[in-house]
Coordinates of C-alpha atoms in Angstrom, one line a residue:
E91 CA 0.0 0.0 0.0
W92 CA 1.3 3.4 -1.0
A93 CA 0.2 6.8 0.2
R94 CA 1.5 8.1 -3.1
R95 CA 2.4 6.0 -6.1
W96 CA 5.9 6.3 -7.5
D97 CA 6.8 8.4 -10.6
T98 CA 9.6 6.2 -11.9
V99 CA 10.4 2.6 -11.2
L100 CA 14.2 2.9 -11.6
S101 CA 16.6 5.8 -12.2
G102 CA 20.3 6.5 -11.9
S103 CA 23.1 4.0 -12.5
M104 CA 25.5 1.9 -10.6
K105 CA 28.4 3.6 -12.4
D106 CA 27.4 6.9 -10.8
G107 CA 26.3 5.4 -7.5
N108 CA 22.9 7.2 -7.6
V109 CA 20.4 4.3 -8.1
R110 CA 16.8 5.1 -7.0
W111 CA 13.8 2.8 -7.0
F112 CA 10.2 3.8 -7.0
D113 CA 11.2 7.5 -6.8
G114 CA 8.3 9.8 -5.9
G115 CA 6.5 7.2 -3.9
Q116 CA 5.4 7.7 -0.3
L117 CA 4.7 4.9 2.1
N118 CA 5.4 3.4 5.5
I119 CA 6.8 -0.1 5.6
T120 CA 4.9 -1.0 8.8
V121 CA 1.6 -0.3 7.2
N122 CA 2.5 -3.1 4.7
A123 CA 3.9 -5.4 7.4
L124 CA 1.1 -4.9 9.9
D125 CA -1.9 -2.6 9.1
R126 CA -2.9 -4.2 5.8
H127 CA -3.0 -7.6 7.4
L128 CA -5.4 -6.7 10.2
K129 CA -8.7 -7.2 8.3
T130 CA -7.8 -10.7 7.1
R131 CA -5.4 -12.1 9.6
G132 CA -5.5 -9.8 12.7
S133 CA -6.2 -12.9 14.9
Q134 CA -3.5 -15.0 13.2
T135 CA -0.3 -15.6 15.2
A136 CA 2.4 -13.4 13.8
L137 CA 5.2 -14.2 16.3
I138 CA 6.0 -17.2 18.5
W139 CA 8.9 -16.5 20.9
E140 CA 10.8 -19.4 22.4
P141 CA 13.0 -18.4 25.3
N142 CA 16.6 -19.5 26.0
D143 CA 15.5 -21.7 28.9
P144 CA 13.0 -24.4 27.9
K145 CA 11.5 -24.2 31.4
E146 CA 10.5 -20.6 30.8
A147 CA 7.1 -19.9 29.2
S148 CA 7.0 -19.1 25.5
R149 CA 5.1 -16.0 24.2
R150 CA 2.7 -15.6 21.3
F151 CA 1.5 -12.5 19.5
T152 CA -1.2 -12.1 16.9
Y153 CA -0.9 -9.6 14.1
A154 CA -3.3 -7.3 16.0
E155 CA -1.2 -7.6 19.2
V156 CA 2.1 -6.9 17.3
Y157 CA 0.4 -3.9 15.8
A158 CA -0.6 -2.6 19.3
E159 CA 2.9 -3.3 20.8
V160 CA 4.6 -1.5 17.9
G161 CA 2.3 1.5 18.2
R162 CA 2.9 1.8 21.9
L163 CA 6.6 1.5 21.5
A164 CA 6.6 4.0 18.7
N165 CA 4.7 6.5 20.8
M166 CA 7.1 5.9 23.6
L167 CA 10.1 6.7 21.3
K168 CA 8.4 10.0 20.3
L169 CA 8.0 10.9 24.0
Q170 CA 11.8 10.3 24.3
G171 CA 12.3 12.9 21.7
V172 CA 12.8 10.7 18.6
Q173 CA 11.8 12.4 15.4
P174 CA 11.7 11.3 11.7
G175 CA 15.3 10.8 10.4
D176 CA 16.8 10.4 13.9
R177 CA 19.0 7.3 14.4
V178 CA 18.1 4.9 17.2
C179 CA 20.6 2.3 18.3
I180 CA 19.3 -1.1 19.5
Y181 CA 21.5 -3.4 21.5
M182 CA 19.2 -6.1 22.8
P183 CA 18.7 -9.9 23.3
M184 CA 16.5 -11.9 21.0
V185 CA 13.2 -11.0 22.7
P186 CA 10.0 -9.9 21.0
E187 CA 10.7 -6.3 22.1
L188 CA 13.7 -6.3 19.9
L189 CA 11.6 -7.0 16.8
F190 CA 9.0 -4.5 18.0
S191 CA 11.7 -1.9 18.3
L192 CA 12.7 -2.1 14.6
L193 CA 9.1 -1.7 13.5
A194 CA 8.5 1.1 16.0
C195 CA 11.4 3.1 14.6
A196 CA 10.1 2.5 11.1
R197 CA 6.6 3.5 12.2
I198 CA 7.7 7.1 13.1
G199 CA 10.3 7.5 10.3
A200 CA 13.3 7.0 12.6
V201 CA 16.3 5.0 11.3
H202 CA 17.1 1.9 13.3
S203 CA 20.7 0.8 13.8
V204 CA 20.8 -2.7 15.4
V205 CA 24.2 -3.7 17.0
F206 CA 24.5 -7.4 17.6
A207 CA 24.5 -8.0 21.4
G208 CA 27.7 -9.9 21.2
F209 CA 29.8 -6.9 20.3
S210 CA 32.1 -5.3 22.8
A211 CA 31.7 -1.9 24.5
Q212 CA 34.3 -0.4 22.1
A213 CA 32.6 -1.8 19.0
L214 CA 29.2 -0.6 20.3
A215 CA 30.6 2.9 21.0
E216 CA 32.1 3.1 17.5
R217 CA 28.8 2.3 15.8
I218 CA 26.8 4.6 18.1
N219 CA 29.1 7.5 17.2
D220 CA 29.2 6.8 13.5
A221 CA 25.4 6.7 13.3
G222 CA 25.0 9.7 15.5
A223 CA 22.4 7.9 17.6
K224 CA 20.8 9.9 20.4
V225 CA 18.6 7.1 21.9
L226 CA 19.7 3.6 22.8
L227 CA 17.4 0.7 23.5
T228 CA 19.0 -2.1 25.5
S229 CA 18.4 -4.7 28.3
D230 CA 19.8 -5.4 31.7
V231 CA 21.1 -8.8 30.6
S232 CA 21.0 -11.3 27.8
Y233 CA 20.8 -15.1 28.1
R234 CA 22.7 -17.4 25.7
G235 CA 22.8 -21.0 26.7
A236 CA 24.3 -21.2 30.2
K237 CA 25.8 -17.7 29.9
V238 CA 24.4 -14.5 31.3
I239 CA 25.7 -11.5 29.4
P240 CA 25.7 -8.1 31.2
L241 CA 24.4 -5.9 28.4
K242 CA 23.7 -2.9 30.6
H243 CA 27.2 -3.0 32.0
I244 CA 28.6 -3.1 28.4
V245 CA 26.4 -0.2 27.5
D246 CA 27.6 1.9 30.4
E247 CA 31.1 1.3 29.4
A248 CA 30.4 2.1 25.8
L249 CA 28.6 5.4 26.6
Q250 CA 31.8 6.7 28.3
H251 CA 33.0 7.0 24.7
A252 CA 29.7 7.9 23.1
P253 CA 28.5 11.2 24.7
G254 CA 25.8 11.9 22.1
V255 CA 23.3 9.4 23.6
E256 CA 20.7 11.3 25.5
R257 CA 18.4 8.5 26.6
V258 CA 18.8 4.8 27.4
V259 CA 15.7 2.7 27.7
V260 CA 16.4 -0.6 29.5
Y261 CA 14.2 -3.7 29.1
R262 CA 14.1 -5.9 32.2
R263 CA 15.1 -9.4 31.0
G264 CA 16.8 -10.4 34.2
D265 CA 16.4 -9.3 37.8
G266 CA 17.0 -5.6 37.0
N267 CA 19.9 -5.3 39.4
V268 CA 21.9 -2.9 37.3
P269 CA 23.0 0.7 37.9
M270 CA 20.8 3.4 36.3
T271 CA 22.1 6.8 35.4
T272 CA 19.7 9.5 36.6
G273 CA 18.4 11.7 33.8
R274 CA 19.7 9.4 31.1
D275 CA 18.4 5.9 31.9
I276 CA 14.8 4.8 32.2
W277 CA 13.2 1.4 32.6
W278 CA 11.2 0.1 29.7
E279 CA 8.1 -0.5 31.7
D280 CA 8.2 3.0 33.2
A281 CA 8.7 4.6 29.8
L282 CA 5.7 2.7 28.4
R283 CA 3.3 3.3 31.4
G284 CA 0.1 5.0 30.2
V285 CA 1.3 5.2 26.6
P286 CA -1.5 4.6 24.0
T287 CA -1.2 1.9 21.3
A288 CA -2.6 3.9 18.4
C289 CA 0.2 5.5 16.4
E290 CA -0.3 7.2 13.1
P291 CA 2.4 6.0 10.7
V292 CA 4.8 8.7 9.3
M293 CA 4.8 8.6 5.6
R294 CA 8.3 8.3 4.1
H295 CA 9.6 8.9 0.6
S296 CA 10.7 5.8 -1.2
E297 CA 14.4 6.7 -1.0
D298 CA 14.4 7.8 2.7
P299 CA 16.6 5.7 5.0
L300 CA 15.1 2.7 6.8
F301 CA 18.1 1.4 8.6
I302 CA 21.8 1.4 9.0
L303 CA 23.6 -1.9 9.7
Y304 CA 27.3 -2.2 10.2
T305 CA 29.5 -4.7 8.5
S306 CA 33.2 -5.3 8.5
G307 CA 35.3 -4.2 5.5
S308 CA 38.8 -4.8 4.3
T309 CA 40.0 -1.7 6.3
G310 CA 39.7 -1.4 10.0
K311 CA 36.6 0.8 10.3
P312 CA 33.2 -0.9 10.0
K313 CA 30.9 0.3 7.2
G314 CA 27.4 1.7 8.0
I315 CA 25.4 0.1 5.2
L316 CA 22.3 2.2 4.6
H317 CA 19.1 0.7 3.1
T318 CA 16.1 2.7 2.0
V319 CA 12.4 2.1 2.5
A320 CA 10.6 1.1 -0.7
G321 CA 13.1 -1.0 -2.7
Y322 CA 14.1 -2.9 0.4
M323 CA 10.5 -3.6 1.3
V324 CA 9.5 -4.8 -2.2
Y325 CA 12.6 -7.1 -2.5
A326 CA 12.3 -8.5 1.1
Q327 CA 8.8 -9.8 0.4
Y328 CA 9.5 -10.8 -3.2
S329 CA 12.6 -12.9 -2.2
F330 CA 11.0 -14.4 0.9
E331 CA 8.0 -15.7 -1.0
N332 CA 9.9 -17.0 -4.0
V333 CA 13.0 -18.5 -2.5
F334 CA 11.2 -20.4 0.2
Q335 CA 8.0 -20.9 -1.9
Y336 CA 6.1 -19.7 1.1
E337 CA 2.4 -20.7 1.3
P338 CA -0.1 -18.8 3.4
G339 CA -0.5 -20.3 6.9
E340 CA 3.0 -21.7 7.1
I341 CA 5.3 -21.4 10.1
F342 CA 8.7 -19.9 9.3
W343 CA 11.8 -20.1 11.5
C344 CA 14.9 -18.2 10.7
T345 CA 17.5 -18.8 13.5
A346 CA 19.5 -15.7 12.8
D347 CA 20.0 -12.9 15.4
I348 CA 18.2 -9.7 14.4
G349 CA 21.6 -8.0 14.8
W350 CA 22.6 -9.4 11.4
I351 CA 21.0 -8.6 8.0
T352 CA 19.5 -12.1 7.8
G353 CA 17.5 -11.2 11.0
H354 CA 16.4 -8.0 9.4
T355 CA 15.2 -9.3 6.1
Y356 CA 14.1 -12.9 6.9
M357 CA 13.4 -12.8 10.6
T358 CA 11.5 -9.5 10.6
Y359 CA 10.4 -7.6 7.4
G360 CA 10.1 -10.3 4.7
P361 CA 7.9 -12.8 6.7
L362 CA 5.7 -10.0 8.2
L363 CA 5.2 -8.4 4.8
A364 CA 4.0 -11.8 3.5
G365 CA 1.7 -12.3 6.5
A366 CA 3.6 -15.3 7.8
T367 CA 3.9 -16.8 11.3
I368 CA 7.5 -16.4 12.6
V369 CA 9.3 -18.4 15.3
M370 CA 11.9 -16.3 17.2
F371 CA 14.4 -18.1 19.4
E372 CA 16.5 -16.5 22.1
G373 CA 19.0 -19.4 22.8
V374 CA 21.7 -21.5 21.1
P375 CA 21.3 -24.8 19.1
T376 CA 23.3 -26.9 21.6
W377 CA 21.7 -25.9 24.9
P378 CA 20.6 -27.6 27.0
D379 CA 21.5 -30.3 24.5
A380 CA 22.1 -30.6 20.7
G381 CA 18.4 -31.5 20.1
R382 CA 17.1 -28.0 20.9
F383 CA 16.5 -26.9 17.3
W384 CA 14.6 -30.1 16.5
E385 CA 12.5 -30.0 19.7
I386 CA 11.4 -26.5 18.7
V387 CA 10.6 -27.6 15.1
D388 CA 8.3 -30.3 16.5
K389 CA 6.8 -28.1 19.3
Y390 CA 5.6 -25.5 16.8
G391 CA 5.2 -27.5 13.6
V392 CA 7.8 -25.4 11.7
N393 CA 7.4 -25.7 7.9
I394 CA 10.3 -23.7 6.7
F395 CA 13.6 -23.7 8.6
Y396 CA 16.5 -21.4 7.7
T397 CA 19.9 -21.6 9.5
A398 CA 23.6 -21.3 9.1
P399 CA 26.0 -24.0 7.9
T400 CA 28.0 -23.4 11.1
A401 CA 25.1 -24.6 13.2
I402 CA 24.5 -27.6 10.9
R403 CA 28.1 -28.7 11.2
A404 CA 28.1 -28.2 15.0
L405 CA 25.0 -30.3 15.4
M406 CA 26.2 -32.9 12.9
A407 CA 29.4 -33.3 15.1
K408 CA 27.2 -34.0 18.1
G409 CA 25.8 -37.2 16.6
D410 CA 22.7 -38.4 14.8
E411 CA 20.8 -39.4 18.0
Y412 CA 19.9 -35.8 18.8
V413 CA 18.0 -35.4 15.5
D414 CA 16.7 -38.9 15.1
R415 CA 14.6 -38.7 18.3
Y416 CA 12.3 -36.0 16.7
D417 CA 9.5 -36.3 14.2
L418 CA 10.3 -33.3 11.9
S419 CA 7.4 -34.3 9.6
S420 CA 6.2 -30.6 9.5
L421 CA 9.3 -29.5 7.6
R422 CA 8.8 -28.7 4.0
V423 CA 11.7 -26.5 3.0
L424 CA 15.2 -26.2 4.5
G425 CA 17.6 -23.2 3.9
T426 CA 21.1 -22.2 4.7
V427 CA 22.7 -18.7 4.9
G428 CA 25.9 -16.9 5.8
E429 CA 28.5 -18.9 4.0
P430 CA 28.6 -21.7 1.4
I431 CA 27.6 -25.1 2.9
N432 CA 30.0 -28.0 2.3
E433 CA 28.8 -31.2 0.7
E434 CA 29.0 -33.4 3.8
A435 CA 26.9 -31.0 5.8
W436 CA 24.5 -30.5 2.9
W437 CA 23.8 -34.3 2.7
W438 CA 23.4 -34.6 6.5
Y439 CA 21.0 -31.8 6.5
F440 CA 19.0 -33.3 3.5
R441 CA 19.0 -36.9 4.9
K442 CA 18.8 -36.4 8.7
V443 CA 16.8 -33.2 9.1
G444 CA 14.8 -33.2 5.8
R445 CA 14.3 -37.0 5.7
E446 CA 15.2 -36.8 2.0
R447 CA 12.0 -35.0 1.1
C448 CA 12.7 -31.3 1.8
P449 CA 14.4 -29.1 -0.9
I450 CA 17.4 -27.1 0.4
V451 CA 17.9 -23.5 -0.6
D452 CA 21.6 -22.5 -0.2
T453 CA 21.2 -18.7 -0.3
W454 CA 23.9 -16.3 -1.4
W455 CA 23.6 -12.6 -0.5
Q456 CA 25.2 -9.9 1.6
T457 CA 24.3 -7.1 4.1
E458 CA 24.8 -4.8 1.1
T459 CA 22.4 -6.6 -1.2
G460 CA 19.6 -6.5 1.3
G461 CA 18.1 -9.7 0.2
I462 CA 18.9 -13.1 -1.4
M463 CA 20.4 -12.8 -4.8
I464 CA 21.5 -16.3 -5.9
S465 CA 19.6 -19.4 -4.6
A466 CA 17.5 -22.3 -5.7
M467 CA 13.8 -21.6 -5.4
A468 CA 12.5 -24.4 -3.3
G469 CA 11.3 -27.3 -5.5
V470 CA 11.2 -25.1 -8.6
T471 CA 14.7 -24.5 -9.8
P472 CA 17.7 -26.9 -9.5
S473 CA 19.4 -27.5 -6.2
K474 CA 23.0 -28.9 -6.1
P475 CA 25.1 -29.6 -3.0
S476 CA 27.6 -26.7 -2.3
Y477 CA 26.1 -24.6 -5.1
A478 CA 23.9 -21.5 -4.4
G479 CA 22.3 -22.2 -7.8
L480 CA 20.7 -19.8 -10.2
P481 CA 20.2 -16.0 -9.7
L482 CA 16.7 -14.9 -8.7
P483 CA 14.6 -13.6 -11.6
G484 CA 15.8 -10.0 -12.2
V485 CA 19.2 -10.5 -10.7
Q486 CA 22.0 -10.3 -13.3
P487 CA 25.3 -11.8 -12.0
A488 CA 28.5 -11.8 -14.0
L489 CA 31.9 -13.4 -13.6
L490 CA 34.8 -11.1 -14.4
D491 CA 38.5 -11.7 -15.1
E492 CA 41.4 -9.7 -13.6
Q493 CA 41.0 -7.0 -16.2
G494 CA 37.3 -6.6 -15.5
R495 CA 36.1 -8.4 -18.6
E496 CA 33.0 -10.6 -18.5
I497 CA 33.8 -14.3 -18.8
S498 CA 31.3 -15.9 -21.1
G499 CA 30.4 -19.6 -21.5
N500 CA 30.2 -22.4 -19.0
P501 CA 31.9 -23.6 -16.9
A502 CA 33.7 -20.5 -15.8
E503 CA 35.4 -19.0 -12.7
G504 CA 36.1 -15.4 -11.7
V505 CA 35.2 -12.4 -9.6
L506 CA 31.4 -12.3 -8.9
A507 CA 29.8 -9.0 -9.8
I508 CA 26.3 -7.8 -10.5
R509 CA 25.7 -5.9 -13.7
F510 CA 22.2 -4.4 -13.1
P511 CA 20.6 -2.6 -10.1
W512 CA 18.1 -4.5 -7.9
P513 CA 15.6 -2.8 -5.5
S514 CA 17.2 -3.8 -2.1
M515 CA 20.8 -2.7 -2.9
A516 CA 22.4 -0.5 -0.3
R517 CA 22.4 3.2 -1.3
T518 CA 25.5 4.4 0.5
I519 CA 27.8 3.9 3.4
Y520 CA 26.4 6.2 6.0
G521 CA 28.4 9.4 6.1
N522 CA 30.9 8.3 3.6
H523 CA 29.6 8.0 0.0
Q524 CA 33.1 8.1 -1.4
R525 CA 34.0 4.9 0.5
Y526 CA 30.8 3.3 -0.9
M527 CA 31.9 4.1 -4.4
E528 CA 35.5 2.9 -3.8
T529 CA 34.4 -0.3 -2.2
Y530 CA 31.6 -1.5 -4.5
F531 CA 31.6 0.4 -7.8
L532 CA 35.0 1.8 -8.8
P533 CA 36.9 -1.6 -8.8
Y534 CA 34.9 -2.7 -11.9
P535 CA 33.0 0.4 -13.3
G536 CA 29.5 -0.4 -14.3
Y537 CA 29.3 -3.4 -11.9
Y538 CA 28.6 -4.0 -8.2
F539 CA 31.8 -5.7 -6.9
T540 CA 30.7 -8.4 -4.3
G541 CA 34.2 -9.2 -3.0
D542 CA 33.5 -12.9 -3.6
G543 CA 34.9 -15.3 -6.2
A544 CA 32.6 -17.7 -7.8
R545 CA 32.4 -20.7 -10.2
R546 CA 29.6 -21.3 -12.7
D547 CA 29.0 -24.9 -13.8
E548 CA 27.8 -26.3 -17.1
E549 CA 24.2 -25.6 -16.2
G550 CA 24.8 -22.0 -15.2
L551 CA 24.6 -22.8 -11.4
Y552 CA 26.8 -20.6 -9.2
R553 CA 29.1 -21.7 -6.4
I554 CA 30.7 -19.2 -4.1
V555 CA 34.4 -20.1 -3.6
G556 CA 35.4 -17.4 -1.0
R557 CA 36.4 -13.8 -0.5
V558 CA 38.9 -12.1 -2.9
D559 CA 39.5 -9.2 -0.5
D560 CA 40.8 -9.1 3.1
V561 CA 37.5 -10.2 4.7
I562 CA 37.0 -13.6 6.3
N563 CA 33.8 -15.4 7.0
V564 CA 33.7 -16.9 10.5
S565 CA 30.5 -18.7 11.3
G566 CA 28.7 -16.7 8.6
H567 CA 29.9 -13.4 10.1
R568 CA 32.1 -11.2 7.9
L569 CA 35.1 -9.8 9.7
G570 CA 37.8 -7.6 8.3
T571 CA 41.3 -8.8 8.9
A572 CA 42.4 -5.2 9.3
E573 CA 40.0 -4.7 12.1
I574 CA 41.4 -7.7 14.0
E575 CA 45.0 -6.7 13.3
N576 CA 44.3 -3.2 14.6
A577 CA 43.1 -4.7 17.9
I578 CA 46.1 -7.0 18.2
D579 CA 48.5 -4.1 17.4
L580 CA 47.2 -2.3 20.5
H581 CA 49.2 -4.8 22.7
P582 CA 52.4 -3.0 23.8
E583 CA 54.6 -6.0 23.0
V584 CA 53.3 -6.5 19.5
V585 CA 55.3 -4.9 16.7
E586 CA 53.1 -6.1 13.8
A587 CA 50.3 -8.6 13.2
A588 CA 48.8 -10.4 10.1
V589 CA 45.5 -12.1 10.3
I590 CA 44.2 -14.7 7.8
G591 CA 41.3 -17.1 7.5
Y592 CA 42.0 -20.8 7.5
P593 CA 39.7 -23.9 7.0
H594 CA 37.8 -24.7 10.2
P595 CA 35.7 -27.9 10.6
I596 CA 32.8 -26.1 12.3
K597 CA 33.1 -22.3 11.6
G598 CA 33.9 -22.7 8.0
Q599 CA 36.8 -20.3 8.5
G600 CA 38.8 -19.8 11.6
I601 CA 41.0 -16.8 12.5
F602 CA 44.8 -17.3 12.4
A603 CA 47.0 -14.5 13.7
F604 CA 50.7 -14.2 13.0
V605 CA 52.3 -11.9 15.6
I606 CA 55.7 -10.3 15.7
A607 CA 56.7 -9.6 19.4
P608 CA 60.5 -9.9 19.7
Q609 CA 60.7 -8.8 23.4
V610 CA 58.2 -11.4 24.6
S611 CA 59.6 -14.1 26.9
D612 CA 56.3 -16.0 27.5
P613 CA 54.5 -16.6 24.2
A614 CA 51.6 -18.5 25.9
A615 CA 50.8 -15.5 28.1
L616 CA 51.0 -13.2 25.1
R617 CA 48.5 -15.4 23.2
K618 CA 46.1 -15.2 26.1
E619 CA 46.5 -11.4 26.4
V620 CA 46.0 -11.0 22.6
V621 CA 42.8 -13.0 22.7
E622 CA 41.5 -10.8 25.6
L623 CA 42.4 -7.7 23.7
V624 CA 40.5 -8.7 20.6
V625 CA 37.4 -9.8 22.6
Q626 CA 37.5 -6.4 24.4
Q627 CA 37.9 -4.4 21.2
I628 CA 35.5 -6.2 18.9
G629 CA 33.8 -9.0 20.7
P630 CA 33.9 -12.8 21.2
I631 CA 33.1 -13.5 17.5
A632 CA 36.5 -12.1 16.5
R633 CA 38.5 -14.3 19.0
P634 CA 41.5 -15.7 17.2
D635 CA 41.5 -19.5 17.0
K636 CA 45.3 -19.8 16.5
I637 CA 48.1 -17.4 17.3
V638 CA 51.7 -18.0 16.5
V639 CA 54.5 -15.7 17.6
V640 CA 57.1 -15.2 14.8
P641 CA 60.3 -13.1 14.4
D642 CA 59.2 -11.8 11.0
L643 CA 56.5 -12.0 8.3
P644 CA 57.0 -12.8 4.6
K645 CA 57.1 -9.5 2.7
T646 CA 57.6 -8.2 -0.8
R647 CA 60.4 -5.7 -1.4
S648 CA 57.8 -3.0 -1.3
G649 CA 56.9 -4.1 2.3
K650 CA 53.6 -5.8 1.5
I651 CA 52.8 -8.9 3.5
M652 CA 52.4 -12.0 1.3
R653 CA 49.2 -13.4 2.8
R654 CA 49.1 -16.1 0.1
I655 CA 52.1 -17.7 1.8
L656 CA 50.6 -17.3 5.3
R657 CA 47.4 -19.0 4.1
R658 CA 49.2 -22.0 2.5
V659 CA 51.5 -22.4 5.5
S660 CA 48.4 -22.4 7.9
E661 CA 46.7 -25.0 5.7
G662 CA 49.8 -27.2 5.6
R663 CA 50.2 -26.8 1.9
I664 CA 54.0 -26.4 2.1
D665 CA 54.5 -27.8 -1.4
E666 CA 52.3 -25.1 -2.9
L667 CA 54.1 -22.0 -1.7
G668 CA 55.2 -21.1 -5.2
D669 CA 58.2 -18.9 -5.9
T670 CA 59.5 -17.3 -2.7
S671 CA 62.7 -16.0 -4.1
T672 CA 61.1 -12.6 -4.8
L673 CA 60.5 -12.1 -1.1
L674 CA 62.5 -9.5 0.8
N675 CA 63.1 -12.1 3.5
P676 CA 62.7 -15.7 2.0
Q677 CA 64.3 -17.2 5.1
T678 CA 61.2 -16.4 7.1
V679 CA 59.2 -19.1 5.3
D680 CA 61.0 -22.0 7.0
I681 CA 60.6 -20.3 10.4
L682 CA 56.9 -19.8 9.8
V683 CA 56.4 -23.5 8.8
A684 CA 58.2 -24.7 12.0
A685 CA 56.2 -22.2 14.2
V686 CA 52.9 -23.4 12.7
K687 CA 53.8 -27.1 13.1
S688 CA 54.7 -26.4 16.8
L689 CA 51.1 -25.4 17.4
G690 CA 50.0 -28.9 16.5

């Protein structure tokens, strides 16, 4: 539903970085996700929330109830001084109020910026400052498996370095025993007391910002990816319905945290725009045991299940007995997201979870693309283990050689690029349009540069073969090597560090750090301190898996670190190092090999 119909469907070009979709239109995305469903499915369940602890009661909300909760929260935000265009930072556990918060921001034309509640205080402060957020929504604590994470404590530490935040609204998930700063902090329930549920939606122009979501890049500073209202809305529903072949009345469960783009598009907006019933899970797949996912599938009769290869590999490693004890007959479609799924995990997922009757959609897309770009459409287009498949209708991928020329014919392998705009593409990097151009459009003029390499088989199916820039994919989370190196370099004993990704049996890629620290007498103590430093600066997701202390790094005569050599040494591919005679210091290679072997 549009308050005003658009004037043009598509204008601008990727070459100029000024693409606009549905220009001239006016709308509010929550009207389409909530209001328009009220007449026909107001009493239908919109959201089922499953808590971390299976002993705690679950919660259910109909579309009418979600509409009321969102309206009340939107009115509360207005009372806290939030106006259209203001940025609101959200740092919360996976509770219904997190989902309501995104929609409440969108209701009043505010721009939400969700920060995954596993990031450190420093990482949170950096994102708050970059977005210029003046209101922060958080919780006293977060529960993940057996862990209790002190979110409010992390927020208090972050706000020592983010003075622009004027108001912190704190949801009581735990016992509420946390310090509150007078004049700045307010309890969620107090802020909502007496607030009405009816909230008139603020109409936004099609190209107005909807949200900013931060992602790691090949330089140290995270990028604030900005998505706009109309194109994102249209593509979120289009891709959700087509990839999963969603049918009305089905129950959809995406296990992603809302702190990531998957949680935005396929845990929140896409399913709600389509009028689906969503399952939202607070916990982790292995707690209290490795059958938790499958217990939830049976408990709620989940029809479409969408998770990460990391989770599949972790559960596969726990043994078949945890999945065999459940019925799982409600499942119709399985999906994977975040990274390419390896063949062994694909077949286990197909045979053990899908009982050899559920199609698997192995979806490729990015924070920047806003929605799924390459994937099988469940039961409609071909599905092949470890291949994402065909592009969605309207998506135009290309494989480029090193000179930026398109590689025609099949099979082929090259840099994956997109040659034509799509509605949900990011419009800019918040506050830095030049970086947006330099990152995505200037490397290959006229194309969107994905940063991924890909292979195309004889049938035209695409397989993603990994990053071609300095970004690694750890458990589906993109982390810039420079960001981790910057954190390690803060250690007073570290002279220089180089970080690479290496094959990891569960995470897909692990983090391997090579550290020069000539004055260190206790390498084991240094490793521990480096890990603590990275966790403090970025968060546990960036924790290095392996750290080796070395006297030097292999460098070219111009001083550039030869990461190719580091990768092959870390993988044990000593016979494939290639010509090392051009190195400034070829003798370092043998020392590296010995050091890596000593780790075991």
